[in-house]
XYZ file of C-alpha atoms in Angstrom:
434
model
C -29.229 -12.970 -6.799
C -32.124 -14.843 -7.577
C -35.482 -13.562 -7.950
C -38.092 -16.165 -7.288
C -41.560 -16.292 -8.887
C -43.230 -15.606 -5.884
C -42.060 -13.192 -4.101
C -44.063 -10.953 -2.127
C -42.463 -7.418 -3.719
C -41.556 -7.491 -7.169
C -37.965 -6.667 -8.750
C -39.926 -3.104 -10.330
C -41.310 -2.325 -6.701
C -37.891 -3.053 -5.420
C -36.504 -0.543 -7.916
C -38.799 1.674 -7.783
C -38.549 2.418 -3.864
C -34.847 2.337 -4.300
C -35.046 4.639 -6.708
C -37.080 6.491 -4.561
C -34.074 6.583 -1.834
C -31.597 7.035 -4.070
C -31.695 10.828 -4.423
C -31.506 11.126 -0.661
C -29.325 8.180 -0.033
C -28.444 7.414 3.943
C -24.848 7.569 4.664
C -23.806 5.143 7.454
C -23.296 7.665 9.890
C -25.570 10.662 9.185
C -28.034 11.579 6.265
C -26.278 12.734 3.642
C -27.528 16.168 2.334
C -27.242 16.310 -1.312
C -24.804 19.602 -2.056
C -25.603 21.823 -4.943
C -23.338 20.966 -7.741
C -25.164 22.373 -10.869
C -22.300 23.319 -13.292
C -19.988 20.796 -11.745
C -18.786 17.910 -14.214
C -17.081 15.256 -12.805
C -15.919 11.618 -14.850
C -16.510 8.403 -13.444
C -13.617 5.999 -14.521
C -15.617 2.221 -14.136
C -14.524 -1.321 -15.799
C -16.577 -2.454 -18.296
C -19.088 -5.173 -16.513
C -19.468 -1.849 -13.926
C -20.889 0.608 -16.777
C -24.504 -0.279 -15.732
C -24.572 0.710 -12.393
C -21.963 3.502 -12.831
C -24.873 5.053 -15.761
C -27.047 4.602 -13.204
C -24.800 6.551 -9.980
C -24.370 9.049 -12.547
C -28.126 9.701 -13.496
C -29.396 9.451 -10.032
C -26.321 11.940 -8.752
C -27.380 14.190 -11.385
C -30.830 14.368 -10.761
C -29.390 15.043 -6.633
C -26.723 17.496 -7.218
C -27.022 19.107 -10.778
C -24.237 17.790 -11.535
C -22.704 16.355 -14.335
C -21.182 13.141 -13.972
C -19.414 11.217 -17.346
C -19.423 7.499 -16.890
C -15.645 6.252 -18.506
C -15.584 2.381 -19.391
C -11.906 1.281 -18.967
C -11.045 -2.860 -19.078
C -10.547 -4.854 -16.126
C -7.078 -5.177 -16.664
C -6.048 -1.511 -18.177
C -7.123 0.200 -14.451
C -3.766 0.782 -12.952
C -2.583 1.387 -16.607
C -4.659 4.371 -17.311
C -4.932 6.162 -13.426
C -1.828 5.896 -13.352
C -0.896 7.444 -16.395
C -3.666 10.060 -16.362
C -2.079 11.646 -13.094
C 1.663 11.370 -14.047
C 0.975 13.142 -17.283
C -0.961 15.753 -15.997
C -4.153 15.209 -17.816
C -6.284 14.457 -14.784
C -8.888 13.295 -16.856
C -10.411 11.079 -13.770
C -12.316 12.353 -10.649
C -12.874 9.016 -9.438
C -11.554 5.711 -9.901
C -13.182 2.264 -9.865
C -10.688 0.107 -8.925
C -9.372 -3.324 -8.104
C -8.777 -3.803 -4.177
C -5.563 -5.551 -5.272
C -4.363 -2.271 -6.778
C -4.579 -0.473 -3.618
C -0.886 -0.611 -2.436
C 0.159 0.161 -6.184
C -2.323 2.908 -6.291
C -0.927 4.376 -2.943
C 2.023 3.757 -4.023
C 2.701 5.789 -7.372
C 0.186 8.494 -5.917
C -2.538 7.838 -8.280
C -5.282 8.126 -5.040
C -5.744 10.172 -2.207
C -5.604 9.383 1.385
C -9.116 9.228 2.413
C -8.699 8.356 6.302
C -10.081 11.357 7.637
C -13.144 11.475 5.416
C -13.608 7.788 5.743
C -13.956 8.509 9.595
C -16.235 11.005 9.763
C -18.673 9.733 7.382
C -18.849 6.297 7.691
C -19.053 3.550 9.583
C -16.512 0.988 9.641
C -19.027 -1.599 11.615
C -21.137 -1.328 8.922
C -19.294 -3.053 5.884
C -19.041 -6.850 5.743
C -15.811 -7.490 8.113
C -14.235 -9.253 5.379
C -13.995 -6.927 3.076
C -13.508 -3.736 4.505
C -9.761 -3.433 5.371
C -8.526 -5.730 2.448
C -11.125 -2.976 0.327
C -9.160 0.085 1.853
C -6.549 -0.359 4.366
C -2.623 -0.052 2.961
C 0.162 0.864 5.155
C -2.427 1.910 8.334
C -4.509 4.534 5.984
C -7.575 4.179 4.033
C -7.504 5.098 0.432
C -10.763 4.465 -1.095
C -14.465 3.146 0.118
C -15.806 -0.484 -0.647
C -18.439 -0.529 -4.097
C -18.432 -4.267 -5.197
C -18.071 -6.921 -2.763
C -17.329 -9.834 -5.070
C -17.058 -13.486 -4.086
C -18.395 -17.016 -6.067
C -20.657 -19.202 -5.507
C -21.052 -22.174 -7.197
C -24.338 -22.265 -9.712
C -25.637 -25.250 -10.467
C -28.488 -25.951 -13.613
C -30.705 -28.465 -11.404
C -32.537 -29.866 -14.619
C -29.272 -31.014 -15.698
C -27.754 -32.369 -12.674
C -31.168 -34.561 -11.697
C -31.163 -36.262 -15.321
C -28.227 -37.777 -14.470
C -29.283 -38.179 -10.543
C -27.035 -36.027 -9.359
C -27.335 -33.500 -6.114
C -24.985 -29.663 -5.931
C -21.751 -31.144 -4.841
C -20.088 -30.106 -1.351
C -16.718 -31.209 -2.055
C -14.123 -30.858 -4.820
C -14.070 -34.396 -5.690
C -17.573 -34.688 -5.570
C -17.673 -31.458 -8.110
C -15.389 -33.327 -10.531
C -17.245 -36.442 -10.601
C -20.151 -34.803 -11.000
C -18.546 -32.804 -14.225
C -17.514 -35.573 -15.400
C -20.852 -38.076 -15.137
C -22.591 -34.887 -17.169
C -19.917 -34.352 -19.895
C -19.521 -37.941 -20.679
C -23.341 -38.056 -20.351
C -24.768 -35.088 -22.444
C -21.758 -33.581 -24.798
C -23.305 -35.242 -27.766
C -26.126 -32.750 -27.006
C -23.653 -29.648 -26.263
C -23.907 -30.029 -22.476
C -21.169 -30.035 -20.528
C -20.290 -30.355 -17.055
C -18.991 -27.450 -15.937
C -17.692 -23.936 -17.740
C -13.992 -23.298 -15.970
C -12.961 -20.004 -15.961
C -9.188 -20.416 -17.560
C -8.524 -16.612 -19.736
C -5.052 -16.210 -18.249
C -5.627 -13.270 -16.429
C -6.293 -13.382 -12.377
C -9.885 -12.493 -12.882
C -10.877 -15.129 -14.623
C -8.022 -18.438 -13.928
C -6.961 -16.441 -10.561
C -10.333 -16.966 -9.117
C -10.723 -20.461 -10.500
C -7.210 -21.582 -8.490
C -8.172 -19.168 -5.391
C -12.195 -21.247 -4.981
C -10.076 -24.478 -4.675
C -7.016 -23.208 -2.766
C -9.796 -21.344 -0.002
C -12.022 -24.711 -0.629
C -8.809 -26.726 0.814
C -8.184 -24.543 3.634
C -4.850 -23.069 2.254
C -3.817 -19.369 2.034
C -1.370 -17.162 -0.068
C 1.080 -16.421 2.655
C 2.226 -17.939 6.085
C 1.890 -15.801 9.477
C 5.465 -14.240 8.298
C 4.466 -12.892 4.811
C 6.289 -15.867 3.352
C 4.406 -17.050 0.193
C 2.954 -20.761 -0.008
C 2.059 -21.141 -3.209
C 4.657 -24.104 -3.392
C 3.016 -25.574 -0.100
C 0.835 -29.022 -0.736
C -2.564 -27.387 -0.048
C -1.554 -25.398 -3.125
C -0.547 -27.540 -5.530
C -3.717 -29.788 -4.854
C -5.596 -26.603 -5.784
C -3.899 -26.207 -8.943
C -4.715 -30.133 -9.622
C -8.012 -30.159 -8.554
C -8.537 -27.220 -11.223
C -6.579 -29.230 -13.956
C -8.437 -32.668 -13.272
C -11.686 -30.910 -14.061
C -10.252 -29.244 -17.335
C -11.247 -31.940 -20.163
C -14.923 -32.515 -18.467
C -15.291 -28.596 -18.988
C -16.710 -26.269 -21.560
C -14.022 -26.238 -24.396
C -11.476 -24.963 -23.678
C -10.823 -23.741 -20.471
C -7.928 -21.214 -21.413
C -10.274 -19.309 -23.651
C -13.227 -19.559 -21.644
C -13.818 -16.348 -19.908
C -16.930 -15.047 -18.317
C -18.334 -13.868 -21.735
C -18.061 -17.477 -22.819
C -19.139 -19.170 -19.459
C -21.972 -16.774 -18.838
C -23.884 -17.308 -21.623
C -23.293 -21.083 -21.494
C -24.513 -21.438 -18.397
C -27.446 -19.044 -18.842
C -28.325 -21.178 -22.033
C -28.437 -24.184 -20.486
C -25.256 -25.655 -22.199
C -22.669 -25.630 -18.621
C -24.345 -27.634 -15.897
C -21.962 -25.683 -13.564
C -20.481 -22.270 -12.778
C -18.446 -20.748 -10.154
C -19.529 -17.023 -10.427
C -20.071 -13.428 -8.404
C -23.476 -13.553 -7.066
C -25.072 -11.169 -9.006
C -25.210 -13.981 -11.813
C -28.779 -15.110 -9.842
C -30.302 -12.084 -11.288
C -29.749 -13.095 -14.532
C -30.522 -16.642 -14.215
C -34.077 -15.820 -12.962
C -34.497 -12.725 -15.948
C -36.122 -14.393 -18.969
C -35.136 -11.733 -20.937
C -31.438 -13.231 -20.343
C -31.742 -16.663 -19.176
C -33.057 -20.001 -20.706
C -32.952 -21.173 -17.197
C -35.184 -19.723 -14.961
C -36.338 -21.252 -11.818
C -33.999 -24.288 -12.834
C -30.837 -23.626 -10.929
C -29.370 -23.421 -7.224
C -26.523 -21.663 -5.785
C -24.523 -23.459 -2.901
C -21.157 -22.152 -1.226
C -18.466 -23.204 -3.120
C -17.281 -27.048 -2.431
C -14.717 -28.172 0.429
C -11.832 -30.373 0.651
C -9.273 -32.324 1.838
C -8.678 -32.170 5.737
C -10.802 -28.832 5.631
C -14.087 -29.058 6.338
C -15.096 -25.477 6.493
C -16.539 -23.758 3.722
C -14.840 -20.768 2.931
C -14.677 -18.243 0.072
C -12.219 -16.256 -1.520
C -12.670 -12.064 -2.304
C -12.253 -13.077 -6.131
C -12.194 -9.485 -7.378
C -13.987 -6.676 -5.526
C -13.686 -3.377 -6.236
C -13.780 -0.042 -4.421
C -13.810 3.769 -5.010
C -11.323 6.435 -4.907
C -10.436 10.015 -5.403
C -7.890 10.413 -7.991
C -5.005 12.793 -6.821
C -5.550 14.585 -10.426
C -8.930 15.468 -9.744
C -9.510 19.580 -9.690
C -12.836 18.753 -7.277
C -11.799 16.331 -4.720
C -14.689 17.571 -2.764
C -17.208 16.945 -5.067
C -15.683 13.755 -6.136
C -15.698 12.699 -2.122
C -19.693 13.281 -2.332
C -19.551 11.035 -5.687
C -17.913 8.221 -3.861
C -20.384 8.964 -1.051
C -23.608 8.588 -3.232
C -22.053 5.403 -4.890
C -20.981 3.805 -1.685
C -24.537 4.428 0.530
C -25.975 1.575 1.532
C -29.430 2.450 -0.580
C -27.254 2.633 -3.594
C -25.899 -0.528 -2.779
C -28.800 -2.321 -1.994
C -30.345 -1.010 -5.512
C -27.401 -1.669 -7.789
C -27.272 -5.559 -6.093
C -30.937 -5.586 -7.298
C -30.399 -4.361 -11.023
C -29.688 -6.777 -13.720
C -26.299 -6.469 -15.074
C -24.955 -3.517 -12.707
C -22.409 -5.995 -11.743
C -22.250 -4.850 -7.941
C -22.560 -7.271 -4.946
C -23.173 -6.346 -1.646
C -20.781 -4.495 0.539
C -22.755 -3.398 3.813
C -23.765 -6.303 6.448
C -27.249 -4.304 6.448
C -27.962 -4.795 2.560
C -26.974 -8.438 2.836
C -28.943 -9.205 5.597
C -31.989 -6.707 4.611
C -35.835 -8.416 4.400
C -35.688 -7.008 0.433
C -32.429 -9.127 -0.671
C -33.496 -12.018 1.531
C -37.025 -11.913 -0.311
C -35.374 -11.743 -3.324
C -32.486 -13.901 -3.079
C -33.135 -16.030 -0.508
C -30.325 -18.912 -1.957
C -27.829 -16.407 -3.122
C -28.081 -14.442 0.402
C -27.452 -17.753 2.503
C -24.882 -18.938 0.491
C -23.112 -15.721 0.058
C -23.365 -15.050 4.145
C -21.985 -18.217 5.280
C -19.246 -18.384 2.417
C -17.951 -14.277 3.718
C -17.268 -14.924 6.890
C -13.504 -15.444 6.835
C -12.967 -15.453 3.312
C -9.703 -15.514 1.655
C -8.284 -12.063 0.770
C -5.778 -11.533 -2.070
C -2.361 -9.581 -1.971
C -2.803 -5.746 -2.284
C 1.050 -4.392 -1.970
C 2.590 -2.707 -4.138
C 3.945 -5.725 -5.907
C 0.306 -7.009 -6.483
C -0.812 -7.265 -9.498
C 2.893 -8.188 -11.335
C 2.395 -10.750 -8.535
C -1.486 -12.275 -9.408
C -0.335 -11.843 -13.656
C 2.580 -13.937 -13.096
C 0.555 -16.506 -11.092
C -2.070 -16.467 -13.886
C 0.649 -17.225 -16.497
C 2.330 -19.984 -14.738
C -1.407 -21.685 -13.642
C -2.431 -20.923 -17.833
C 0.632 -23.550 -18.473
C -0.795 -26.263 -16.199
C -4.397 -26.027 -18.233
C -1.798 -25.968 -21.709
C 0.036 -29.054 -20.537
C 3.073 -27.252 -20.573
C 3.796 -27.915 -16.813
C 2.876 -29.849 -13.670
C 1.208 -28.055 -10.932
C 4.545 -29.334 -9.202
C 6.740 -27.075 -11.566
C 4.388 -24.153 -12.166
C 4.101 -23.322 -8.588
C 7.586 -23.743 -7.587
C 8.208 -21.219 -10.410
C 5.189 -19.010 -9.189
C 7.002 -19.441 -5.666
C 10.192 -18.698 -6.671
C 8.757 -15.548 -8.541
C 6.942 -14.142 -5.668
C 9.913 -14.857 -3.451
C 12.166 -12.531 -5.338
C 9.746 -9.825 -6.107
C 9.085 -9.649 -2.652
C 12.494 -9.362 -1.363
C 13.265 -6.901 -3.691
């Protein structure tokens, strides 16, 4: 989000009157009354760029309930790994698990989470989350297993000082994005500037978001109305080229650049370009992070080919669920609860480097994010509404590695986009049919 330099209510007042709310956070249906939990210790499993806000859920839950609430950093990619594990052995170490919404069916699946229909219905809402989100968030085989807590997309940031040395607007379109890339590179790389900082760390996070921007960008999709996959279809494989013709005009090298190598480039002034989760406008505009401030935009991520919508894809996003270990399901529910309110939601978006997004229509649209993100909130409306949602059965996650791996070998050289995604095809085909 970005936080402009004059703004009628600071960042601090912002926090401050959320913090204010917090301990008697709204749920979307009734006002929640905060239970007495004193003696009650529950553990928070989060990913790592989510330890921020969950410290924060934790304190503020505390200060509610009495409780005790352990915050539990696990990596991105170790989620399904460790809930997993921590339920079939019995140590039921977890209450409640921060996880990736393409995990659900996987996470249903092996009985890691509970079936939270019935409490999803009576306390919440379903109008109130961002339609796009909401059943790709929670919805596997017609139940509900876990409540919406990050609502991650990109945007495309853009360093304006940068760009207008070179006389150069925010692209719109793909081709305009890797002209402009590589006008800047060729331009400014005997300073250290470059045009752009692709995401390429083979992992779906990171190169999985980088191939889903372009393949949403081009109006394509992972699957036909059938459930066939089309990741061998043309819209695809211009996706995967459009990402490889940008690769030697981009931060070196792409397939180690991850966002702890992108972020700070950008932030620093060295990447002209980023395609990021929306939260990366609160850093921009925080001196205390950025070398930037007030000298970048955000725009919805670029178009092409015969599409001429602009679209984004649910890169990430993350929700919260009860772990079928936990001995408190109960209290854990009222966890979720706290985290999941739309005050909570609305402060976490609003703290630097909580890593949460908006999930609720009402936070986006509220007169405190517009006032303090008036780009970011545009861009990140207009680029929800239809946005491209990835897998979530079962199969997942095997699914989105192996499509990392195979795009990872187009950025080596190794393959054409022609070959990798007939493999990547192929691959999905057969895990699908079983």
């Amino acid at each position: 989000m970005e936080l402009m330099q004059q703004m009628s209510l600071t960042r601090r007042q912002l926090l401050g009157t959320s913090a204010m709310l917090g301990a008697a956070a709204l749920m979307p249906r009734q006002a929640w009354s905060a239970p007495d939990f004193k003696g009650i210790e529950l553990n928070l499993m989060v990913i790592q760029p989510h330890v921020t806000g969950g410290r924060i859920v934790a304190d503020e839950f505390g200060k509610a309930t009495g409780a005790k609430v352990n915050v539990l950093p696990v990596p991105n990619d170790q989620i399904q790994q460790k809930a997993t594990l921590d339920v079939q052995s019995g140590s039921n170490v977890y209450d409640v698990i921060d996880y990736w919404y393409c995990l659900l069916g996987a996470l249903a699946e092996d009985g890691t989470v509970v079936d939270v229909t019935d409490r999803i219905a009576k306390d919440y809402a379903a109008a109130d989350f961002l339609p796009s989100i909401y059943d790709p968030y929670t919805l596997y085989k017609g139940k509900r297993w876990g409540v919406p807590y990050d609502g991650d997309s990109h945007l495309l940031f853009v360093n304006t000082e940068i760009l207008e040395r070179s006389g150069l607007k925010p692209p719109t379109t793909w081709d305009e994005y890797l002209a402009t890339a590589k006008v800047i590179t060729e331009a400014e790389t005997a300073n250290g500037i470059f045009g752009t900082a692709l995401l390429g760390v083979k992992n779906p996070f990171m190169i999985g978001c980088s191939y889903t921007n372009r393949l949403a960008g081009l109006g394509g999709d992972f699957f036909d109305a059938s459930g066939k996959p089309l990741l061998d279809s043309e819209v695809s494989i211009a996706a995967v080229q459009a990402m490889l013709n940008v690769a030697p005009y981009a931060l070196p090298t792409p397939l180690e650049t991850g966002f702890e190598q992108g972020l700070p480039a950008f932030l620093s002034g060295k990447a002209a370009m980023i395609e990021f989760w929306t939260d990366l406008g609160v850093n921009a505009q925080d001196p205390a992070m950025s070398q930037i401030v007030d000298k970048w935009t955000v725009v919805q991520m670029p178009i092409g080919g015969a599409n001429k919508q602009h679209r984004g894809s649910l890169d990430a996003g993350f929700g919260l669920a009860i772990s079928a270990g936990s001995k408190q399901p109960d209290a854990a529910w009222e966890l979720v609860k706290f985290a999941c309110s739309k005050e909570m939601n609305l402060k976490l978006t609003l703290t630097p480097g909580s890593g949460i997004d908006p999930i609720f229509t009402s936070v986006l649209d509220s007169s405190q994010y517009k006032a303090a993100a008036p780009k970011v909130q545009a861009a990140g409306a207009q680029a929800l509404n239809g946005a491209l949602a990835w897998p979530t059965g079962a199969l997942a996650s095997k699914m989105l590695q192996g499509l990392a791996d195979e795009l990872a070998l187009v950025l080596a050289l190794t393959k054409t986009p022609e070959q990798a995604m007939k493999d990547a095809q192929a691959a999905w085909v057969a895990m699908l049919n079983g």
